[in-house]
Each structure stands twice: as C-alpha cells, then as structure tokens.
Coordinates of C-alpha atoms and ligand atoms in Angstrom, one line a residue:
M1247 CA 23.8 18.4 11.0
N1248 CA 20.5 17.7 12.7
A1249 CA 20.2 14.9 15.2
P1250 CA 18.9 11.7 13.6
V1251 CA 15.3 10.5 13.9
I1252 CA 14.2 6.9 13.9
M1253 CA 11.5 5.7 11.4
W1254 CA 9.9 2.6 12.9
F1255 CA 8.5 0.6 9.9
R1256 CA 5.6 -1.7 10.6
Q1257 CA 2.9 -2.5 8.1
D1258 CA 4.0 0.5 6.0
L1259 CA 6.8 -1.0 3.9
R1260 CA 7.0 1.6 1.2
L1261 CA 8.7 4.9 0.4
S1262 CA 5.9 6.8 -1.3
D1263 CA 2.7 8.3 0.1
H1264 CA 4.0 7.7 3.6
P1265 CA 2.9 10.5 6.0
A1266 CA 5.2 9.3 8.9
L1267 CA 8.2 8.9 6.6
H1268 CA 7.7 12.2 4.8
A1269 CA 7.6 13.9 8.2
A1270 CA 10.7 12.0 9.5
A1271 CA 12.6 12.9 6.4
A1272 CA 11.9 16.6 6.9
A1273 CA 13.2 16.4 10.5
G1274 CA 16.7 15.0 10.0
P1275 CA 18.7 12.0 8.8
V1276 CA 16.4 9.0 9.1
I1277 CA 17.4 5.7 10.7
P1278 CA 15.0 3.1 9.2
V1279 CA 14.2 0.3 11.7
F1280 CA 12.0 -2.8 11.5
I1281 CA 11.3 -4.9 14.6
L1282 CA 9.9 -8.5 14.4
D1283 CA 7.6 -8.6 17.4
D1284 CA 6.5 -12.2 18.1
E1285 CA 5.6 -11.4 21.7
T1286 CA 3.0 -8.6 21.9
P1287 CA 0.5 -10.2 19.5
G1288 CA 0.6 -13.6 21.3
E1289 CA -1.3 -16.2 19.3
W1290 CA -1.7 -13.6 16.5
R1291 CA 2.0 -13.4 15.8
W1292 CA 2.5 -13.6 12.0
G1293 CA 1.6 -17.0 10.4
G1294 CA 3.9 -18.9 8.0
A1295 CA 2.7 -17.4 4.8
S1296 CA 2.8 -13.9 6.2
R1297 CA 6.4 -14.5 7.3
W1298 CA 7.3 -15.6 3.8
W1299 CA 5.9 -12.4 2.4
L1300 CA 7.5 -10.2 5.1
H1301 CA 10.9 -11.7 4.4
H1302 CA 10.7 -10.7 0.7
S1303 CA 9.1 -7.3 1.4
L1304 CA 11.9 -6.4 3.8
A1305 CA 14.4 -7.6 1.3
A1306 CA 12.9 -5.3 -1.3
L1307 CA 12.8 -2.3 1.0
G1308 CA 16.3 -3.1 2.2
K1309 CA 17.6 -2.6 -1.3
D1310 CA 16.6 1.1 -1.1
V1311 CA 17.3 1.9 2.5
P1312 CA 19.8 0.7 5.1
L1313 CA 17.2 -1.2 7.2
V1314 CA 18.2 -1.9 10.8
L1315 CA 16.5 -5.2 11.7
R1316 CA 15.8 -6.3 15.2
R1317 CA 13.5 -8.7 17.0
G1318 CA 11.8 -8.3 20.4
R1319 CA 9.3 -6.0 22.1
P1320 CA 9.3 -2.7 20.2
E1321 CA 9.2 -0.5 23.3
A1322 CA 12.4 -2.2 24.7
V1323 CA 14.2 -2.3 21.3
L1324 CA 13.3 1.3 20.5
A1325 CA 14.4 2.5 23.9
A1326 CA 17.8 1.0 23.4
L1327 CA 18.1 2.3 19.8
L1328 CA 17.1 5.8 20.9
R1329 CA 19.7 5.8 23.7
K1330 CA 22.4 4.5 21.4
T1331 CA 21.8 6.9 18.5
Q1332 CA 20.7 9.9 20.6
A1333 CA 17.9 10.3 18.0
S1334 CA 15.7 13.3 18.7
A1335 CA 12.4 11.7 17.6
L1336 CA 10.6 8.5 16.6
Y1337 CA 8.1 8.4 13.7
F1338 CA 5.7 5.6 13.0
T1339 CA 2.4 4.7 11.4
R1340 CA -0.6 3.9 13.6
D1341 CA -1.9 0.3 13.6
Y1342 CA -5.3 -0.9 14.7
A1343 CA -4.9 -4.4 16.0
P1344 CA -6.5 -5.0 19.4
W1345 CA -3.1 -4.9 21.2
S1346 CA -1.7 -1.9 19.3
G1347 CA -3.2 1.0 21.3
K1348 CA -1.4 -0.2 24.5
L1349 CA 1.8 -1.0 22.6
E1350 CA 1.9 2.4 21.0
Q1351 CA 1.4 4.0 24.5
R1352 CA 4.4 2.0 25.8
V1353 CA 6.4 3.1 22.9
K1354 CA 5.5 6.7 23.6
D1355 CA 6.5 6.2 27.3
A1356 CA 9.9 4.8 26.1
C1357 CA 10.3 8.0 24.0
D1358 CA 9.5 10.2 26.9
A1359 CA 12.0 8.4 29.1
A1360 CA 14.7 8.8 26.4
G1361 CA 13.8 12.5 25.9
A1362 CA 12.8 11.9 22.3
A1363 CA 9.7 13.2 20.6
C1364 CA 7.1 10.6 19.5
H1365 CA 5.2 11.2 16.3
R1366 CA 2.4 8.8 15.3
Y1367 CA 0.7 9.2 11.8
G1368 CA -2.1 7.6 9.9
G1369 CA -1.8 6.3 6.4
F1370 CA -2.9 2.7 6.7
L1371 CA -6.5 3.6 6.4
L1372 CA -8.4 6.3 4.5
H1373 CA -10.5 7.2 7.5
E1374 CA -9.4 7.0 11.1
P1375 CA -11.8 5.0 13.3
E1376 CA -12.6 8.1 15.4
S1377 CA -13.6 10.0 12.3
V1378 CA -16.5 7.9 11.0
R1379 CA -19.4 8.0 13.4
T1380 CA -23.2 7.4 13.4
G1381 CA -25.5 10.3 14.1
A1382 CA -25.6 9.1 17.7
G1383 CA -21.7 9.3 17.9
D1384 CA -21.3 5.5 17.9
Y1385 CA -19.2 3.4 15.5
F1386 CA -20.9 1.8 12.6
K1387 CA -22.1 -1.8 12.8
V1388 CA -23.6 -1.9 9.3
Y1389 CA -21.6 -1.5 6.2
T1390 CA -23.9 0.4 3.8
P1391 CA -24.4 3.5 6.0
F1392 CA -20.7 3.3 6.9
S1393 CA -19.7 3.5 3.2
R1394 CA -22.2 6.2 2.6
V1395 CA -20.6 8.4 5.2
C1396 CA -17.1 7.6 3.8
F1397 CA -18.1 8.6 0.3
G1398 CA -19.9 11.6 1.7
K1399 CA -16.6 12.9 3.1
G1400 CA -15.4 13.7 -0.4
E1401 CA -12.3 12.5 -2.1
P1402 CA -9.5 11.4 0.2
R1403 CA -6.4 13.6 0.1
A1404 CA -4.0 13.3 -2.9
A1405 CA -1.3 10.6 -2.7
K1406 CA 2.3 11.9 -2.3
G1407 CA 5.3 10.8 -4.3
T1408 CA 8.4 9.0 -3.2
V1409 CA 10.2 10.5 -0.2
S1410 CA 13.5 12.1 -0.5
A1411 CA 15.4 11.3 2.7
T1412 CA 19.0 11.3 4.1
W1413 CA 19.3 7.7 5.4
A1414 CA 21.6 6.9 8.3
T1415 CA 22.4 4.1 10.7
H1416 CA 24.5 6.0 13.3
G1417 CA 26.8 3.1 14.0
L1418 CA 23.9 0.6 14.6
E1419 CA 24.8 -2.9 13.6
R1420 CA 23.1 -4.0 10.3
R1421 CA 22.0 -7.6 10.9
S1422 CA 21.2 -10.0 8.1
L1423 CA 17.5 -10.5 7.2
D1424 CA 18.2 -14.2 7.5
N1425 CA 18.6 -13.8 11.3
L1426 CA 14.8 -13.1 11.5
R1427 CA 14.3 -16.7 10.2
L1428 CA 11.1 -15.8 8.4
L1429 CA 11.3 -18.3 5.6
P1430 CA 10.1 -21.9 5.8
T1431 CA 12.9 -24.5 6.3
Q1432 CA 12.0 -28.1 5.6
P1433 CA 9.7 -28.9 4.0
N1434 CA 9.6 -25.7 2.0
W1435 CA 5.9 -25.4 1.4
A1436 CA 6.3 -22.0 -0.3
T1437 CA 7.9 -23.1 -3.5
G1438 CA 4.7 -22.1 -5.4
F1439 CA 4.6 -18.6 -3.9
G1440 CA 7.5 -17.0 -5.8
P1441 CA 6.1 -17.4 -9.3
V1442 CA 2.8 -15.7 -8.2
W1443 CA 4.0 -12.8 -6.0
Q1444 CA 6.4 -9.9 -6.1
P1445 CA 6.4 -8.6 -2.5
G1446 CA 7.4 -5.0 -2.1
E1447 CA 6.5 -1.5 -3.3
A1448 CA 7.4 -2.1 -7.0
G1449 CA 5.4 -5.3 -7.1
A1450 CA 2.4 -3.5 -5.5
K1451 CA 2.5 -0.7 -8.1
A1452 CA 2.9 -3.1 -11.0
R1453 CA -0.1 -5.1 -9.7
L1454 CA -2.2 -1.9 -9.4
V1455 CA -1.3 -0.8 -13.0
R1456 CA -2.1 -4.3 -14.4
F1457 CA -5.4 -4.4 -12.6
L1458 CA -6.4 -0.9 -13.8
E1459 CA -5.5 -1.9 -17.4
D1460 CA -6.8 -5.4 -17.5
G1461 CA -9.1 -6.2 -14.5
L1462 CA -11.1 -3.1 -13.6
K1463 CA -13.3 -3.1 -16.8
G1464 CA -15.8 -5.8 -16.0
Y1465 CA -14.9 -6.0 -12.3
A1466 CA -18.5 -5.5 -11.0
E1467 CA -19.6 -8.6 -12.9
G1468 CA -16.4 -10.6 -13.1
R1469 CA -15.1 -10.3 -9.5
D1470 CA -17.1 -13.3 -8.4
R1471 CA -15.9 -15.5 -11.3
T1472 CA -13.2 -17.8 -9.9
D1473 CA -12.0 -18.7 -13.4
L1474 CA -11.4 -15.1 -14.5
A1475 CA -8.7 -12.7 -13.3
H1476 CA -10.8 -9.7 -12.6
T1477 CA -9.8 -8.8 -9.0
S1478 CA -6.8 -6.7 -8.1
Q1479 CA -4.8 -9.1 -5.9
L1480 CA -3.7 -6.1 -4.0
S1481 CA -4.8 -7.4 -0.5
A1482 CA -1.3 -8.6 0.7
H1483 CA 0.3 -5.4 -0.7
L1484 CA -2.3 -3.3 1.1
H1485 CA -1.9 -5.4 4.3
W1486 CA 1.9 -4.8 4.4
G1487 CA 1.5 -1.2 3.4
E1488 CA 3.5 -1.6 0.3
I1489 CA 0.9 0.6 -1.3
S1490 CA -1.4 3.0 0.4
P1491 CA -5.2 3.0 0.1
Y1492 CA -4.9 6.6 -1.1
Q1493 CA -2.7 5.6 -4.0
V1494 CA -5.2 2.8 -4.9
W1495 CA -8.2 5.2 -4.6
Q1496 CA -6.6 8.0 -6.6
A1497 CA -5.3 5.7 -9.4
T1498 CA -8.8 4.1 -9.7
R1499 CA -10.5 7.5 -9.8
Q1500 CA -8.0 8.6 -12.5
A1501 CA -8.7 5.5 -14.6
M1502 CA -12.4 6.1 -14.2
E1503 CA -12.1 9.7 -15.4
A1504 CA -9.9 8.7 -18.3
A1505 CA -12.5 6.2 -19.4
G1506 CA -15.1 8.9 -19.5
G1507 CA -17.8 7.1 -17.5
V1508 CA -17.2 3.6 -19.0
L1509 CA -15.7 2.3 -15.8
D1510 CA -18.2 4.0 -13.3
R1511 CA -20.0 0.9 -12.2
D1512 CA -16.8 -1.2 -12.0
G1513 CA -14.8 1.6 -10.3
E1514 CA -17.5 2.3 -7.7
K1515 CA -17.8 -1.4 -6.9
F1516 CA -14.0 -1.7 -6.5
L1517 CA -13.8 1.4 -4.2
K1518 CA -16.6 -0.1 -2.1
E1519 CA -14.5 -3.2 -1.6
V1520 CA -11.6 -1.0 -0.5
L1521 CA -14.1 0.4 2.1
W1522 CA -14.9 -3.0 3.4
R1523 CA -11.3 -3.1 4.5
E1524 CA -11.9 0.1 6.4
F1525 CA -15.1 -1.2 7.9
A1526 CA -13.3 -4.3 9.2
Y1527 CA -10.5 -2.3 10.7
H1528 CA -12.9 0.0 12.5
L1529 CA -14.7 -3.0 13.9
V1530 CA -11.6 -4.6 15.2
H1531 CA -10.4 -1.3 16.7
H1532 CA -13.6 -0.7 18.5
V1533 CA -14.2 -4.4 19.6
P1534 CA -10.8 -5.7 20.7
N1535 CA -12.0 -9.3 21.2
F1536 CA -13.4 -9.4 17.7
P1537 CA -10.8 -11.9 16.3
E1538 CA -11.8 -14.4 19.0
Q1539 CA -15.3 -13.8 20.1
P1540 CA -18.6 -13.7 18.1
F1541 CA -19.8 -10.1 17.7
R1542 CA -23.3 -11.4 18.5
P1543 CA -22.8 -12.8 21.9
E1544 CA -25.6 -15.4 21.6
F1545 CA -23.4 -17.3 19.1
A1546 CA -21.0 -18.1 21.9
A1547 CA -23.4 -21.0 22.8
F1548 CA -23.5 -22.4 19.2
P1549 CA -23.4 -26.2 19.3
W1550 CA -20.3 -26.8 17.3
R1551 CA -19.0 -30.3 16.8
P1552 CA -15.2 -29.9 16.9
D1553 CA -13.6 -32.7 14.9
D1554 CA -9.9 -32.7 14.1
K1555 CA -10.2 -35.2 11.3
A1556 CA -12.9 -33.2 9.5
L1557 CA -10.9 -30.1 9.9
A1558 CA -7.8 -31.8 8.4
R1559 CA -9.7 -33.0 5.4
W1560 CA -11.0 -29.4 4.8
Q1561 CA -7.4 -28.0 5.3
R1562 CA -6.0 -30.5 2.8
G1563 CA -8.7 -30.0 0.2
E1564 CA -10.1 -33.5 0.4
T1565 CA -13.8 -32.9 1.1
G1566 CA -15.0 -34.4 -2.1
Y1567 CA -16.6 -31.0 -3.2
P1568 CA -14.5 -29.8 -6.1
I1569 CA -14.9 -26.0 -5.6
V1570 CA -14.0 -26.4 -1.9
D1571 CA -11.0 -28.5 -2.6
A1572 CA -9.8 -26.3 -5.4
G1573 CA -9.9 -23.3 -3.0
M1574 CA -8.1 -25.0 -0.2
R1575 CA -5.4 -26.3 -2.5
E1576 CA -4.9 -23.0 -4.2
L1577 CA -4.5 -21.5 -0.7
W1578 CA -1.8 -24.0 0.2
A1579 CA 0.0 -23.7 -3.1
T1580 CA 0.0 -19.9 -3.5
G1581 CA -1.0 -18.3 -0.2
I1582 CA -4.1 -16.8 -1.7
M1583 CA -7.7 -17.8 -2.4
H1584 CA -10.3 -16.0 -4.5
N1585 CA -12.8 -14.1 -2.4
R1586 CA -15.9 -16.1 -3.7
V1587 CA -14.1 -19.3 -2.9
R1588 CA -13.1 -18.1 0.6
M1589 CA -16.8 -17.6 1.2
I1590 CA -17.7 -21.0 -0.1
T1591 CA -14.9 -22.9 1.8
A1592 CA -15.6 -20.9 5.0
S1593 CA -19.3 -21.6 4.7
F1594 CA -18.6 -25.3 4.2
L1595 CA -16.4 -25.6 7.3
I1596 CA -18.8 -23.7 9.5
K1597 CA -22.1 -25.0 8.2
H1598 CA -21.6 -28.4 6.5
L1599 CA -19.0 -29.5 9.0
L1600 CA -20.1 -27.5 12.1
Q1601 CA -16.6 -26.6 12.9
P1602 CA -16.1 -23.3 14.9
W1603 CA -15.3 -20.4 12.6
Q1604 CA -12.3 -19.6 14.7
A1605 CA -10.6 -22.9 13.5
G1606 CA -10.9 -21.7 9.9
E1607 CA -9.8 -18.2 10.8
R1608 CA -6.6 -19.6 12.4
W1609 CA -5.9 -21.8 9.4
F1610 CA -6.3 -18.8 7.1
W1611 CA -4.1 -16.8 9.4
D1612 CA -1.3 -19.3 9.0
T1613 CA -1.7 -19.9 5.2
L1614 CA -2.8 -16.6 3.6
V1615 CA -0.2 -14.1 2.4
D1616 CA -2.8 -11.4 3.1
A1617 CA -3.8 -12.8 6.5
D1618 CA -5.1 -9.7 8.2
I1619 CA -6.4 -9.2 11.7
G1620 CA -9.2 -7.0 10.6
N1621 CA -10.3 -8.5 7.3
N1622 CA -9.9 -12.1 8.3
A1623 CA -11.9 -11.8 11.5
A1624 CA -14.6 -9.7 10.0
S1625 CA -15.0 -12.0 7.0
W1626 CA -15.1 -15.2 9.1
Q1627 CA -17.7 -13.6 11.4
W1628 CA -19.6 -12.5 8.3
V1629 CA -19.8 -16.0 6.9
A1630 CA -20.6 -17.5 10.3
G1631 CA -23.6 -15.1 10.7
C1632 CA -22.3 -13.9 14.1
G1633 CA -20.6 -10.7 12.9
A1634 CA -21.7 -7.1 12.6
D1635 CA -23.7 -6.8 9.3
A1636 CA -23.2 -10.6 8.7
S1637 CA -24.7 -12.9 6.2
P1638 CA -27.6 -14.7 8.0
Y1639 CA -26.5 -18.1 9.3
F1640 CA -29.4 -19.9 7.6
R1641 CA -28.0 -18.8 4.2
I1642 CA -26.1 -22.0 3.4
F1643 CA -24.1 -22.2 0.2
N1644 CA -24.7 -25.2 -2.0
P1645 CA -21.1 -26.0 -3.1
V1646 CA -22.3 -27.6 -6.3
L1647 CA -24.5 -24.7 -7.4
Q1648 CA -21.8 -22.2 -6.3
G1649 CA -19.3 -24.0 -8.4
E1650 CA -21.6 -24.2 -11.5
K1651 CA -22.4 -20.4 -11.2
F1652 CA -18.9 -19.1 -10.6
D1653 CA -16.7 -21.6 -12.4
P1654 CA -19.1 -22.7 -15.2
R1655 CA -16.6 -24.5 -17.3
G1656 CA -14.7 -25.9 -14.3
D1657 CA -11.4 -24.2 -15.3
Y1658 CA -10.7 -23.2 -11.8
V1659 CA -11.3 -26.7 -10.4
K1660 CA -9.2 -28.3 -13.1
R1661 CA -6.3 -26.0 -12.3
W1662 CA -6.2 -27.0 -8.6
V1663 CA -7.7 -30.5 -8.6
P1664 CA -5.7 -32.5 -11.2
E1665 CA -7.7 -35.7 -10.4
L1666 CA -10.7 -34.1 -12.1
R1667 CA -8.9 -32.8 -15.3
D1668 CA -10.7 -35.3 -17.6
V1669 CA -14.2 -34.8 -16.1
P1670 CA -16.6 -33.1 -18.6
A1671 CA -17.7 -29.5 -17.6
E1672 CA -21.3 -30.5 -16.9
M1673 CA -20.1 -33.0 -14.2
I1674 CA -17.1 -31.2 -12.9
H1675 CA -18.9 -29.9 -9.7
R1676 CA -20.7 -33.2 -9.0
P1677 CA -18.3 -36.0 -10.2
W1678 CA -19.8 -38.5 -7.8
E1679 CA -22.9 -38.6 -10.1
M1680 CA -20.8 -39.9 -13.0
T1681 CA -21.2 -43.6 -14.0
L1682 CA -17.5 -44.0 -13.4
P1683 CA -16.2 -41.3 -11.1
P1684 CA -12.4 -40.7 -11.0
K1685 CA -11.0 -43.2 -8.5
S1686 CA -8.4 -40.9 -7.2
Y1687 CA -10.9 -38.3 -6.0
P1688 CA -12.8 -38.8 -2.8
P1689 CA -16.7 -38.9 -2.6
P1690 CA -18.3 -36.0 -0.7
M1691 CA -17.5 -36.3 3.0
V1692 CA -21.0 -35.1 3.9
D1693 CA -24.2 -35.1 1.9
H1694 CA -25.2 -31.5 1.2
A1695 CA -29.0 -31.9 2.0
R1696 CA -28.3 -33.7 5.2
A1697 CA -25.5 -31.3 6.3
R1698 CA -27.8 -28.3 5.5
A1699 CA -30.6 -29.8 7.6
R1700 CA -28.1 -30.5 10.5
A1701 CA -26.8 -26.9 10.3
L1702 CA -30.3 -25.4 10.4
A1703 CA -31.2 -27.6 13.4
A1704 CA -28.1 -26.4 15.2
F1705 CA -29.1 -22.8 14.4
A1706 CA -32.6 -23.4 15.6
A1707 CA -31.2 -25.0 18.8
L1708 CA -29.1 -21.9 19.4
K1709 CA -32.3 -19.8 19.2
T1710 CA -34.3 -22.1 21.5
G1711 CA -31.5 -23.1 23.8
E1712 CA -32.3 -26.8 23.3
S1713 CA -29.7 -29.3 22.2
P1714 CA -30.0 -30.1 18.4
Ligands
FAD1064 C1 -13.4 -16.3 5.1 C2 -12.7 -15.0 4.5 C3 -11.5 -14.7 5.0 C4 -10.8 -13.5 4.5 N1 -9.6 -13.2 5.0 C5 -9.0 -12.0 4.5 C6 -7.7 -11.7 5.1 O1 -7.2 -12.3 6.0 N2 -7.1 -10.6 4.5 C7 -7.7 -9.8 3.5 O2 -7.2 -8.8 3.1 N3 -9.0 -10.1 3.1 C8 -9.6 -11.2 3.5 N4 -10.8 -11.6 3.0 C9 -11.5 -10.6 2.1 C10 -11.3 -10.9 0.6 O3 -11.5 -12.2 0.3 C11 -9.9 -10.5 0.2 O4 -9.6 -9.1 0.6 C12 -9.8 -10.5 -1.4 O5 -10.1 -11.8 -1.8 C13 -8.5 -10.0 -1.8 O6 -8.4 -10.1 -3.2 P1 -8.2 -8.9 -4.1 O7 -7.1 -8.0 -3.5 O8 -8.0 -9.3 -5.5 O9 -9.6 -8.1 -3.9 P2 -10.3 -7.0 -4.8 O10 -11.6 -7.5 -5.1 O11 -9.5 -6.5 -5.8 O12 -10.6 -5.8 -3.7 C14 -9.7 -4.8 -3.4 C15 -9.3 -4.7 -2.0 O13 -10.5 -4.4 -1.2 C16 -10.3 -5.1 0.1 N5 -11.4 -6.1 0.2 C17 -12.0 -6.8 -0.8 N6 -13.0 -7.6 -0.3 C18 -13.0 -7.5 1.0 C19 -13.7 -8.0 2.1 N7 -14.7 -8.9 1.8 N8 -13.5 -7.6 3.3 C20 -12.5 -6.7 3.6 N9 -11.7 -6.2 2.6 C21 -12.0 -6.5 1.3 C22 -9.0 -5.8 0.0 O14 -8.0 -5.0 0.7 C23 -8.7 -6.0 -1.5 O15 -7.3 -6.0 -1.8 C24 -11.5 -12.7 3.5 C25 -12.7 -13.1 3.0 C26 -13.3 -14.3 3.5 C27 -14.7 -14.7 2.9

C-alpha cells in the first residue's frame, strides 16, 4: 500500500472537477483535512454568515469523506498531521487572498521540514493571475480588455467528473464539527437561512441546473430586476468551491448550444459576470491592500463623516428609503442581497450618508453568505468610485428612481418591508408623499436632493483639497 497523502481542503469543498484532489487520489490513500484558521486572516477571518454556510458545507462534505477537522495555523497543524501520519505529500488548491501567498510558502516549508512533497493546484479561477496580462506585461485595471483577453484564450478546459479516491484517516482523531463552533448561538439570527440555502456540492449543482432551466433565458434583461428570479444565486457556492467555474462555464455553454443561439445574449452576459469574479481576484492578488485601501490613492483623503447612528440605521434597514431597507433586511434575514440592490444600498451608504465604504464592506463581510475577499472589496470600491475601473463617484443613484425601475410593482419591497404591504404600487418607493403615510415606517433619514448636493460637494473638495 502506498503511503497516504493529505488533501488540505480550503475553499474547494467539492469532490468533482477538483485538480488537487484528482492528483491526490492518484498518488495514494487520501486523508481529507479541513483547518479553521482564524489567525492568519486577522480581521478578515470569516464573518458570521460565512461561518453558518461553512458549517453546513463541511457537514455535507463530511457525509462523503472522513473529514479530519482541526483549527489553528495551517502550517503548524499540517506539520503535526504530516508527522503523525507519515504522509508522503500534501495537496491543496491555491487561494488568492492577500495573506495567502505567504501562508502557502509557510505550508511548503512545513512540508519540506517533514520530508513530504507539496503540491499546489489551481481550480478556483479559470485564469491564474499570472496568465492574463496587458501588452505591456502588467495586470489589467480595466475590465473590458481583461474580459476580451480571457475570451480570446478560447474555451476553458473541460470539467472533470467526481473523483474516485481511497479515503483514509491513519488513526487521526475525527473531531465533531460542532467543536469548530461555527453556528450562531443566542440569538440565532440564521433561522431564515436554512429555507433558502443548501450548502454543499449537491446544492450547488441543483442551483446551477435550476438556473440554466429557469433563469438563463432572459438573464441579460432580467438580472437587474429585483422582483424576478433571473440570477443564478451561485456566488456562495462558487466562493466555497462547491462548484468550479469550469463546471459553471461548461454547463452554460452546453445550454447555449442546445438552445441553438436563442440564449447567446443571455449566456454571454452571464459568462461576463463570471469573469468579473476573476477580475476582482486578480486585483486583490496584485494589490494586497485592496480590501482596506482605495485603489485610487487620492480617495484616502475623502472627507467622510463617520456616524455610528447613521450606519446602524442603514444596517437595520431603517433609512426610510424602501428599496434600501428591503435590501438590508433581505441581507439580514437570508444572508444574500440582489446585485442591483447591493449597488443601491452601497451607494446610499457612501454617497447619501457619507460613510466610509470600508464600513459597509465590513458589514457585508459579516452578513453575506457569499462574503468574498475579492468580489466584496472590488464591488465596494467600484461603487465608491475609488476602485480600478470604478463607477464615477459623481454618479449618485436616486433610490426612488432605482426602485421604480427595478422593482416596478414593489413586489420586492413588500416582501421585505411588511410595513409597506398596503401601499399602492405607484407610491411604494416614495411613501412619504402619501396623504397618510404608514405610521410604522420611518420618513427618509436624508433628503435625496440635499444628500446628493452634499456628496458632490465632498467630491469636489477631494479634488480641490479644500474642506466641503
Ligand atoms: C457592494 C457590493 C458587494 C458585493 N459583495 C460580494 C461578495 O462579497 N461576494 C460575491 O460573490 N459577490 C459580491 N458582489 C457581486 C454581486 O452582487 C454578487 O456576486 C451577485 O449578486 C451574486 O448573485 P448571483 O450568484 O445570483 O449572480 P449572477 O448574476 O448569477 O452571476 C454569476 C456569478 O458571477 C459572479 N459575479 C456576478 N456579479 C459580479 C460582480 N459584480 N463582481 C464580481 N463577481 C460577480 C458571481 O460569482 C456570481 O455568482 C457585490 C456587489 C456589490 C455591489
């Protein structure tokens, strides 16, 4: 019998199309290990909603493989496990968070010290950050030419099926998942998550199939409609690697081919969104302080007005703007928020309330089940106007018009803001203009026109260096 090898699972909690795992399975009996590392990422350790998801995803994976669960610094934990099992090699999937390069080097050093081989694979992204370069050899700071180069590379490799491995534990203690204490205790704020989500590989595949059957047709037009179910809701599954981007890409292409051109516009649009994820990860890989610092350095001097009370009203969904409040309450109740509403709520926090984008980024980090170091940072910087290829700061969403355009009947608002259930559709996004507005719903915490003028003055001050 070959010596065992260790498969270190990270954000790759699946058994199919998994380059590291396929290679490990070919090398010998596989000891599957997951390590909860709350130390290396520092303030970016997983937030509450991510932990809820992780618990259930590990539970799902643990039904198929004898997962060895540990917590601590991966290099120390893995060194001990390699010693104890005499494993000949370690296999893992590369990660792109700012701290990961150094962590992976320390893990390699631990393998060297233990006399074990160390094998790192891709699989989280379609394109490694080193492989997509401008003509001048730099990384891309603008999305459109980035995506053009990605499409120009031809179709990604074919996705592989489920691995066939001999699983082993070599006498390692199998500790209970509950020891990781990932679930909320009291109060249990996650009661609304279970009915919405099925973490794990089976849930990811089911979600993809449902999307291709019911959501893809009409995606290009419908993806912005908050009241329709046109998006895939695959982000958390992709984030935890319960499905690979290759599987998503390939299945989409197959659906497009089967429809004989009918889905071309929708399919292309969807694949372009998948490439936004790649773009975000390339940025965060190349610019390690991207989650904290504005990509455009001049924004470091932006005259924010930090205000805990205003931030709390936004977090609780009590701003008085229905589309904003619906989004924030959907987020709290389910761990997700529609992309269009993320843009509207983020814009409101940054521009109407002049709160630093990092405050919103951290709230999302704690409350989103798809909280993602690349996509979250890139998207907040995009809305704030300080990112690479960002929306200009002076483009300030009007929450009333956004609501009327993307939730025309108010169905989305009524689902999440029950105080407004009886408001007629034509007033749902401006209830304060009713003769008798619902008493239980607050009036707008800021006037849109005044807030817009204040935001533009702050932006002008940034450019001139004068105080607003
Ligand atoms: C302020 C703000 C914060 C965000 N934070 C996150 C986050 O923490 N994690 C996260 O995964 N996405 C984040 N997004 C991007 C986007 O909102 C979500 O990826 C999307 O809503 C997920 O829903 P879906 O899977 O149905 O998307 P679909 O429309 O079905 O798109 C398919 C996939 O493409 C990727 N994608 C789509 N839009 C984007 C985008 N704008 N940027 C990067 N990747 C994208 C996702 O992986 C998504 O699952 C954020 C957007 C904003 C405006």
